[in-house]
mmCIF file of C-alpha atoms in Angstrom:
data_model
loop_
_atom_site.group_PDB
_atom_site.id
_atom_site.type_symbol
_atom_site.label_atom_id
_atom_site.label_comp_id
_atom_site.label_asym_id
_atom_site.label_seq_id
_atom_site.Cartn_x
_atom_site.Cartn_y
_atom_site.Cartn_z
ATOM 1 C CA UNK A 1 -3.516 -26.992 -42.163
ATOM 2 C CA UNK A 2 -1.704 -23.866 -40.265
ATOM 3 C CA UNK A 3 -2.475 -20.940 -41.560
ATOM 4 C CA UNK A 4 0.120 -19.594 -38.886
ATOM 5 C CA UNK A 5 3.870 -21.987 -40.443
ATOM 6 C CA UNK A 6 4.001 -22.309 -36.480
ATOM 7 C CA UNK A 7 5.289 -26.208 -38.315
ATOM 8 C CA UNK A 8 7.060 -24.664 -41.357
ATOM 9 C CA UNK A 9 10.134 -26.511 -39.996
ATOM 10 C CA UNK A 10 8.081 -30.027 -40.554
ATOM 11 C CA UNK A 11 7.694 -28.952 -44.184
ATOM 12 C CA UNK A 12 4.175 -27.621 -43.383
ATOM 13 C CA UNK A 13 4.983 -24.422 -45.316
ATOM 14 C CA UNK A 14 2.005 -23.514 -48.041
ATOM 15 C CA UNK A 15 3.442 -20.000 -49.612
ATOM 16 C CA UNK A 16 0.174 -20.310 -51.287
ATOM 17 C CA UNK A 17 -1.617 -18.896 -47.691
ATOM 18 C CA UNK A 18 -0.644 -16.472 -44.486
ATOM 19 C CA UNK A 19 -2.512 -14.585 -42.415
ATOM 20 C CA UNK A 20 -4.174 -11.031 -43.125
ATOM 21 C CA UNK A 21 -2.634 -8.246 -41.650
ATOM 22 C CA UNK A 22 -4.558 -5.594 -43.763
ATOM 23 C CA UNK A 23 -8.136 -4.792 -45.658
ATOM 24 C CA UNK A 24 -7.887 -1.998 -47.564
ATOM 25 C CA UNK A 25 -11.175 -0.442 -49.557
ATOM 26 C CA UNK A 26 -9.754 -0.360 -53.935
ATOM 27 C CA UNK A 27 -9.162 3.028 -53.992
ATOM 28 C CA UNK A 28 -7.942 4.163 -50.007
ATOM 29 C CA UNK A 29 -5.396 6.321 -50.058
ATOM 30 C CA UNK A 30 -3.582 7.194 -46.243
ATOM 31 C CA UNK A 31 -4.687 9.543 -44.388
ATOM 32 C CA UNK A 32 -3.151 13.129 -43.766
ATOM 33 C CA UNK A 33 -0.576 12.958 -40.888
ATOM 34 C CA UNK A 34 -1.589 14.273 -37.996
ATOM 35 C CA UNK A 35 -0.773 14.684 -34.682
ATOM 36 C CA UNK A 36 -3.360 15.151 -31.725
ATOM 37 C CA UNK A 37 -0.840 15.905 -29.620
ATOM 38 C CA UNK A 38 -0.684 19.415 -30.516
ATOM 39 C CA UNK A 39 -4.515 19.981 -30.526
ATOM 40 C CA UNK A 40 -6.372 22.269 -28.056
ATOM 41 C CA UNK A 41 -8.454 20.650 -25.524
ATOM 42 C CA UNK A 42 -11.583 21.988 -27.075
ATOM 43 C CA UNK A 43 -10.047 20.551 -30.075
ATOM 44 C CA UNK A 44 -9.781 17.186 -28.964
ATOM 45 C CA UNK A 45 -12.864 17.606 -27.073
ATOM 46 C CA UNK A 46 -14.701 17.560 -31.269
ATOM 47 C CA UNK A 47 -13.179 14.518 -32.271
ATOM 48 C CA UNK A 48 -15.022 12.485 -29.324
ATOM 49 C CA UNK A 49 -17.494 10.043 -30.504
ATOM 50 C CA UNK A 50 -16.634 8.959 -34.058
ATOM 51 C CA UNK A 51 -17.447 6.596 -36.034
ATOM 52 C CA UNK A 52 -13.251 5.291 -36.180
ATOM 53 C CA UNK A 53 -13.306 4.629 -32.708
ATOM 54 C CA UNK A 54 -9.266 5.115 -32.518
ATOM 55 C CA UNK A 55 -9.983 8.197 -32.574
ATOM 56 C CA UNK A 56 -12.055 8.278 -29.177
ATOM 57 C CA UNK A 57 -9.994 5.960 -27.478
ATOM 58 C CA UNK A 58 -6.738 8.488 -28.789
ATOM 59 C CA UNK A 59 -7.862 11.395 -28.060
ATOM 60 C CA UNK A 60 -8.590 10.148 -24.121
ATOM 61 C CA UNK A 61 -5.436 9.045 -23.367
ATOM 62 C CA UNK A 62 -4.241 12.714 -24.339
ATOM 63 C CA UNK A 63 -6.637 14.023 -21.899
ATOM 64 C CA UNK A 64 -5.902 11.541 -19.386
ATOM 65 C CA UNK A 65 -1.612 13.044 -20.098
ATOM 66 C CA UNK A 66 -3.406 16.579 -20.431
ATOM 67 C CA UNK A 67 -5.790 16.718 -17.289
ATOM 68 C CA UNK A 68 -7.018 20.489 -17.896
ATOM 69 C CA UNK A 69 -9.376 21.105 -15.655
ATOM 70 C CA UNK A 70 -10.524 24.498 -17.554
ATOM 71 C CA UNK A 71 -12.594 22.360 -19.966
ATOM 72 C CA UNK A 72 -14.308 20.635 -17.252
ATOM 73 C CA UNK A 73 -17.677 23.294 -17.356
ATOM 74 C CA UNK A 74 -18.182 22.689 -20.788
ATOM 75 C CA UNK A 75 -17.595 18.397 -20.668
ATOM 76 C CA UNK A 76 -20.246 18.609 -17.811
ATOM 77 C CA UNK A 77 -22.554 20.666 -20.186
ATOM 78 C CA UNK A 78 -21.829 18.673 -22.939
ATOM 79 C CA UNK A 79 -22.997 15.513 -20.965
ATOM 80 C CA UNK A 80 -25.821 16.629 -19.667
ATOM 81 C CA UNK A 81 -27.398 17.678 -23.452
ATOM 82 C CA UNK A 82 -25.543 14.240 -25.390
ATOM 83 C CA UNK A 83 -26.506 10.967 -25.912
ATOM 84 C CA UNK A 84 -25.477 8.118 -26.876
ATOM 85 C CA UNK A 85 -21.498 6.957 -28.105
ATOM 86 C CA UNK A 86 -20.343 11.008 -27.582
ATOM 87 C CA UNK A 87 -22.047 11.164 -24.013
ATOM 88 C CA UNK A 88 -20.132 8.252 -22.560
ATOM 89 C CA UNK A 89 -16.773 9.191 -24.113
ATOM 90 C CA UNK A 90 -17.736 12.849 -22.801
ATOM 91 C CA UNK A 91 -18.304 11.329 -20.147
ATOM 92 C CA UNK A 92 -14.705 9.792 -19.884
ATOM 93 C CA UNK A 93 -13.296 12.532 -21.056
ATOM 94 C CA UNK A 94 -14.811 14.921 -18.066
ATOM 95 C CA UNK A 95 -13.704 11.690 -15.593
ATOM 96 C CA UNK A 96 -10.045 11.886 -16.417
ATOM 97 C CA UNK A 97 -10.106 15.612 -16.559
ATOM 98 C CA UNK A 98 -10.839 15.707 -13.142
ATOM 99 C CA UNK A 99 -14.503 17.142 -13.108
ATOM 100 C CA UNK A 100 -16.875 14.027 -11.945
ATOM 101 C CA UNK A 101 -17.159 15.824 -9.091
ATOM 102 C CA UNK A 102 -20.424 14.696 -6.662
ATOM 103 C CA UNK A 103 -22.739 17.152 -8.101
ATOM 104 C CA UNK A 104 -22.221 15.867 -11.608
ATOM 105 C CA UNK A 105 -22.330 12.145 -10.511
ATOM 106 C CA UNK A 106 -26.108 12.666 -8.978
ATOM 107 C CA UNK A 107 -26.644 13.840 -12.502
ATOM 108 C CA UNK A 108 -25.331 11.758 -14.565
ATOM 109 C CA UNK A 109 -26.618 8.784 -12.509
ATOM 110 C CA UNK A 110 -30.038 9.621 -13.496
ATOM 111 C CA UNK A 111 -28.795 10.143 -17.252
ATOM 112 C CA UNK A 112 -31.480 9.821 -20.030
ATOM 113 C CA UNK A 113 -28.646 7.119 -21.708
ATOM 114 C CA UNK A 114 -27.887 4.079 -19.583
ATOM 115 C CA UNK A 115 -24.794 3.782 -20.387
ATOM 116 C CA UNK A 116 -23.411 6.902 -18.562
ATOM 117 C CA UNK A 117 -25.811 5.938 -15.394
ATOM 118 C CA UNK A 118 -23.575 2.752 -16.220
ATOM 119 C CA UNK A 119 -19.909 4.222 -15.928
ATOM 120 C CA UNK A 120 -20.732 6.968 -14.004
ATOM 121 C CA UNK A 121 -21.649 4.061 -10.816
ATOM 122 C CA UNK A 122 -18.390 2.051 -12.474
ATOM 123 C CA UNK A 123 -15.918 4.968 -11.866
ATOM 124 C CA UNK A 124 -17.471 5.774 -9.019
ATOM 125 C CA UNK A 125 -17.164 2.451 -7.073
ATOM 126 C CA UNK A 126 -13.653 2.038 -8.567
ATOM 127 C CA UNK A 127 -12.625 4.964 -5.976
ATOM 128 C CA UNK A 128 -13.925 2.250 -2.958
ATOM 129 C CA UNK A 129 -15.811 4.851 -1.081
ATOM 130 C CA UNK A 130 -18.476 7.107 -2.059
ATOM 131 C CA UNK A 131 -20.616 10.442 -0.071
ATOM 132 C CA UNK A 132 -23.250 9.484 1.934
ATOM 133 C CA UNK A 133 -25.532 11.575 -1.041
ATOM 134 C CA UNK A 134 -24.060 9.488 -3.473
ATOM 135 C CA UNK A 135 -24.409 6.372 -1.346
ATOM 136 C CA UNK A 136 -28.325 6.741 -1.397
ATOM 137 C CA UNK A 137 -28.028 8.062 -4.621
ATOM 138 C CA UNK A 138 -26.982 4.937 -6.020
ATOM 139 C CA UNK A 139 -29.198 2.517 -3.749
ATOM 140 C CA UNK A 140 -32.202 4.657 -4.805
ATOM 141 C CA UNK A 141 -31.243 4.206 -8.630
ATOM 142 C CA UNK A 142 -30.906 0.255 -8.016
ATOM 143 C CA UNK A 143 -34.647 0.606 -7.079
ATOM 144 C CA UNK A 144 -35.451 2.379 -10.342
ATOM 145 C CA UNK A 145 -33.143 1.303 -13.235
ATOM 146 C CA UNK A 146 -34.571 -0.033 -16.334
ATOM 147 C CA UNK A 147 -31.668 -1.513 -17.612
ATOM 148 C CA UNK A 148 -30.183 -4.543 -17.155
ATOM 149 C CA UNK A 149 -26.497 -4.091 -17.776
ATOM 150 C CA UNK A 150 -26.789 -0.951 -15.628
ATOM 151 C CA UNK A 151 -28.685 -3.063 -12.429
ATOM 152 C CA UNK A 152 -25.083 -5.612 -13.712
ATOM 153 C CA UNK A 153 -22.797 -2.515 -12.643
ATOM 154 C CA UNK A 154 -24.519 -1.627 -9.750
ATOM 155 C CA UNK A 155 -24.015 -5.255 -8.121
ATOM 156 C CA UNK A 156 -20.800 -5.063 -9.332
ATOM 157 C CA UNK A 157 -20.133 -1.559 -7.785
ATOM 158 C CA UNK A 158 -21.573 -2.719 -4.430
ATOM 159 C CA UNK A 159 -19.303 -4.958 -3.886
ATOM 160 C CA UNK A 160 -16.595 -2.742 -3.964
ATOM 161 C CA UNK A 161 -18.061 -0.554 -1.298
ATOM 162 C CA UNK A 162 -18.043 -0.542 2.445
ATOM 163 C CA UNK A 163 -20.854 -2.824 3.415
ATOM 164 C CA UNK A 164 -23.298 -0.897 4.726
ATOM 165 C CA UNK A 165 -23.998 1.318 1.081
ATOM 166 C CA UNK A 166 -23.029 -1.934 -0.981
ATOM 167 C CA UNK A 167 -25.176 -5.040 0.719
ATOM 168 C CA UNK A 168 -28.390 -2.062 0.712
ATOM 169 C CA UNK A 169 -27.915 -1.312 -2.879
ATOM 170 C CA UNK A 170 -28.237 -5.654 -3.345
ATOM 171 C CA UNK A 171 -31.452 -4.979 -1.192
ATOM 172 C CA UNK A 172 -32.980 -3.801 -3.658
ATOM 173 C CA UNK A 173 -31.705 -5.549 -6.145
ATOM 174 C CA UNK A 174 -32.341 -8.707 -5.073
ATOM 175 C CA UNK A 175 -35.926 -7.184 -4.996
ATOM 176 C CA UNK A 176 -35.968 -6.818 -9.024
ATOM 177 C CA UNK A 177 -37.818 -11.012 -9.655
ATOM 178 C CA UNK A 178 -37.203 -10.138 -13.091
ATOM 179 C CA UNK A 179 -33.804 -11.147 -12.970
ATOM 180 C CA UNK A 180 -34.160 -14.704 -11.252
ATOM 181 C CA UNK A 181 -33.516 -16.350 -14.546
ATOM 182 C CA UNK A 182 -30.535 -14.050 -16.078
ATOM 183 C CA UNK A 183 -27.223 -16.050 -16.111
ATOM 184 C CA UNK A 184 -25.109 -12.677 -14.422
ATOM 185 C CA UNK A 185 -27.215 -11.162 -12.063
ATOM 186 C CA UNK A 186 -28.284 -13.404 -9.514
ATOM 187 C CA UNK A 187 -24.248 -14.097 -8.853
ATOM 188 C CA UNK A 188 -22.667 -10.633 -8.842
ATOM 189 C CA UNK A 189 -25.650 -9.792 -6.049
ATOM 190 C CA UNK A 190 -23.897 -13.213 -4.424
ATOM 191 C CA UNK A 191 -21.028 -11.763 -5.034
ATOM 192 C CA UNK A 192 -21.649 -8.433 -3.221
ATOM 193 C CA UNK A 193 -22.934 -10.690 -0.371
ATOM 194 C CA UNK A 194 -20.412 -13.109 -0.181
ATOM 195 C CA UNK A 195 -17.434 -10.473 -0.162
ATOM 196 C CA UNK A 196 -19.030 -9.585 3.166
ATOM 197 C CA UNK A 197 -19.736 -12.800 4.966
ATOM 198 C CA UNK A 198 -17.035 -12.875 7.115
ATOM 199 C CA UNK A 199 -15.994 -9.216 7.392
ATOM 200 C CA UNK A 200 -19.066 -7.749 8.343
ATOM 201 C CA UNK A 201 -22.047 -11.021 8.991
ATOM 202 C CA UNK A 202 -23.815 -9.056 11.148
ATOM 203 C CA UNK A 203 -24.466 -6.250 7.868
ATOM 204 C CA UNK A 204 -24.802 -9.575 6.276
ATOM 205 C CA UNK A 205 -27.755 -11.206 8.184
ATOM 206 C CA UNK A 206 -29.481 -7.968 8.788
ATOM 207 C CA UNK A 207 -30.400 -8.617 5.516
ATOM 208 C CA UNK A 208 -32.383 -11.511 6.168
ATOM 209 C CA UNK A 209 -34.107 -10.210 9.546
ATOM 210 C CA UNK A 210 -36.344 -8.465 7.264
ATOM 211 C CA UNK A 211 -38.842 -11.044 6.224
ATOM 212 C CA UNK A 212 -39.739 -9.424 2.749
ATOM 213 C CA UNK A 213 -36.679 -10.327 1.478
ATOM 214 C CA UNK A 214 -37.235 -14.313 1.458
ATOM 215 C CA UNK A 215 -39.965 -13.645 -0.441
ATOM 216 C CA UNK A 216 -37.478 -12.168 -3.395
ATOM 217 C CA UNK A 217 -37.174 -15.023 -6.438
ATOM 218 C CA UNK A 218 -33.120 -14.448 -6.813
ATOM 219 C CA UNK A 219 -33.376 -15.014 -3.132
ATOM 220 C CA UNK A 220 -34.571 -17.919 -2.757
ATOM 221 C CA UNK A 221 -33.213 -19.709 -6.216
ATOM 222 C CA UNK A 222 -29.726 -18.463 -5.975
ATOM 223 C CA UNK A 223 -28.811 -16.698 -2.711
ATOM 224 C CA UNK A 224 -29.870 -19.291 0.036
ATOM 225 C CA UNK A 225 -28.550 -22.251 -0.485
ATOM 226 C CA UNK A 226 -25.349 -20.092 -0.978
ATOM 227 C CA UNK A 227 -24.629 -18.231 1.954
ATOM 228 C CA UNK A 228 -25.326 -20.764 4.081
ATOM 229 C CA UNK A 229 -23.035 -23.099 2.197
ATOM 230 C CA UNK A 230 -20.902 -20.331 3.161
ATOM 231 C CA UNK A 231 -20.756 -20.009 6.404
ATOM 232 C CA UNK A 232 -21.308 -23.827 6.950
ATOM 233 C CA UNK A 233 -17.902 -24.279 5.603
ATOM 234 C CA UNK A 234 -16.438 -21.961 6.929
ATOM 235 C CA UNK A 235 -17.049 -23.736 10.278
ATOM 236 C CA UNK A 236 -16.215 -21.871 12.902
ATOM 237 C CA UNK A 237 -18.425 -21.468 15.961
ATOM 238 C CA UNK A 238 -19.280 -18.681 15.212
ATOM 239 C CA UNK A 239 -20.099 -18.935 11.774
ATOM 240 C CA UNK A 240 -22.417 -22.142 12.445
ATOM 241 C CA UNK A 241 -24.381 -20.480 15.233
ATOM 242 C CA UNK A 242 -24.868 -18.043 11.755
ATOM 243 C CA UNK A 243 -26.075 -20.669 10.004
ATOM 244 C CA UNK A 244 -28.817 -21.897 12.910
ATOM 245 C CA UNK A 245 -29.606 -17.806 13.026
ATOM 246 C CA UNK A 246 -30.882 -18.081 9.283
ATOM 247 C CA UNK A 247 -32.299 -21.486 9.972
ATOM 248 C CA UNK A 248 -34.373 -19.025 12.512
ATOM 249 C CA UNK A 249 -34.851 -16.403 10.350
ATOM 250 C CA UNK A 250 -36.256 -19.020 7.315
ATOM 251 C CA UNK A 251 -39.929 -17.497 7.261
ATOM 252 C CA UNK A 252 -41.041 -21.628 5.688
ATOM 253 C CA UNK A 253 -40.097 -24.844 5.422
ATOM 254 C CA UNK A 254 -39.272 -24.776 1.887
ATOM 255 C CA UNK A 255 -37.155 -21.133 2.665
ATOM 256 C CA UNK A 256 -35.528 -24.048 5.419
ATOM 257 C CA UNK A 257 -35.004 -26.696 3.054
ATOM 258 C CA UNK A 258 -33.632 -24.684 0.540
ATOM 259 C CA UNK A 259 -31.015 -23.376 3.599
ATOM 260 C CA UNK A 260 -30.520 -27.152 4.649
ATOM 261 C CA UNK A 261 -29.360 -28.644 0.507
ATOM 262 C CA UNK A 262 -26.293 -25.554 0.982
ATOM 263 C CA UNK A 263 -25.644 -26.951 5.013
ATOM 264 C CA UNK A 264 -25.701 -30.362 3.189
ATOM 265 C CA UNK A 265 -23.114 -29.602 0.379
ATOM 266 C CA UNK A 266 -20.826 -28.311 2.947
ATOM 267 C CA UNK A 267 -20.677 -30.968 5.233
ATOM 268 C CA UNK A 268 -20.060 -33.795 2.222
ATOM 269 C CA UNK A 269 -16.865 -35.857 3.117
ATOM 270 C CA UNK A 270 -16.620 -34.281 6.444
ATOM 271 C CA UNK A 271 -17.749 -35.277 9.911
ATOM 272 C CA UNK A 272 -20.945 -33.803 11.582
ATOM 273 C CA UNK A 273 -19.163 -33.470 14.966
ATOM 274 C CA UNK A 274 -18.925 -30.626 17.466
ATOM 275 C CA UNK A 275 -21.569 -28.803 16.324
ATOM 276 C CA UNK A 276 -23.866 -26.259 18.494
ATOM 277 C CA UNK A 277 -26.908 -27.512 19.565
#
């Protein structure tokens, strides 16, 4: 009944069962002792991409400790020439060695492997700001990216960037109607918008001044109700005037109904008093 024997004091100890702590092939022998710390950095790089996941993680830890910048040119070349898991681990090694420069990132954002593109966007976003050339590349990448997970990462990174850059990325991703039925991506885009809703309300409102954006499926199905509810719940006069502005920008009755659904949800249990005309 309890493989973990946590009730053994109640006499519920079965000595015939217990936890499995090791799986071993018949005739397996221990590996020879080794010390990754004694290997040169080029030797460590050769171990990246092995099927044994432990080696990749351990090698990257040692590379992070060393920060050996002399291997940056070789790593940069290898990343460009490689695909698959090894390419991703090489990218991580390049980043940990201090070699993910603006020039390199502009190239890895166009890498053939989608997970190299994805992780480049993530590592750049972790800095919370990017150079103008990188921001422009991320915006173009959002428009052209063919891989769903990479688009999801662009949405996550957009949330971390200043509103001007982040919302420009969001604008391109909102236009990807093929993602409207995805269970995650529309909500990631909403979080990127909501993060700036109060701190950069003018930038958020500028999104909806473009009539074309109202036609996109993600906006109609996932964003309009939420953005209206967010401002209506905040409830200051400026927030309520933003609600009024959204109603004024609405291009059709269908869009206005979606906005009204969010507005009514925000005022459930609250008095409709003191609203601007």
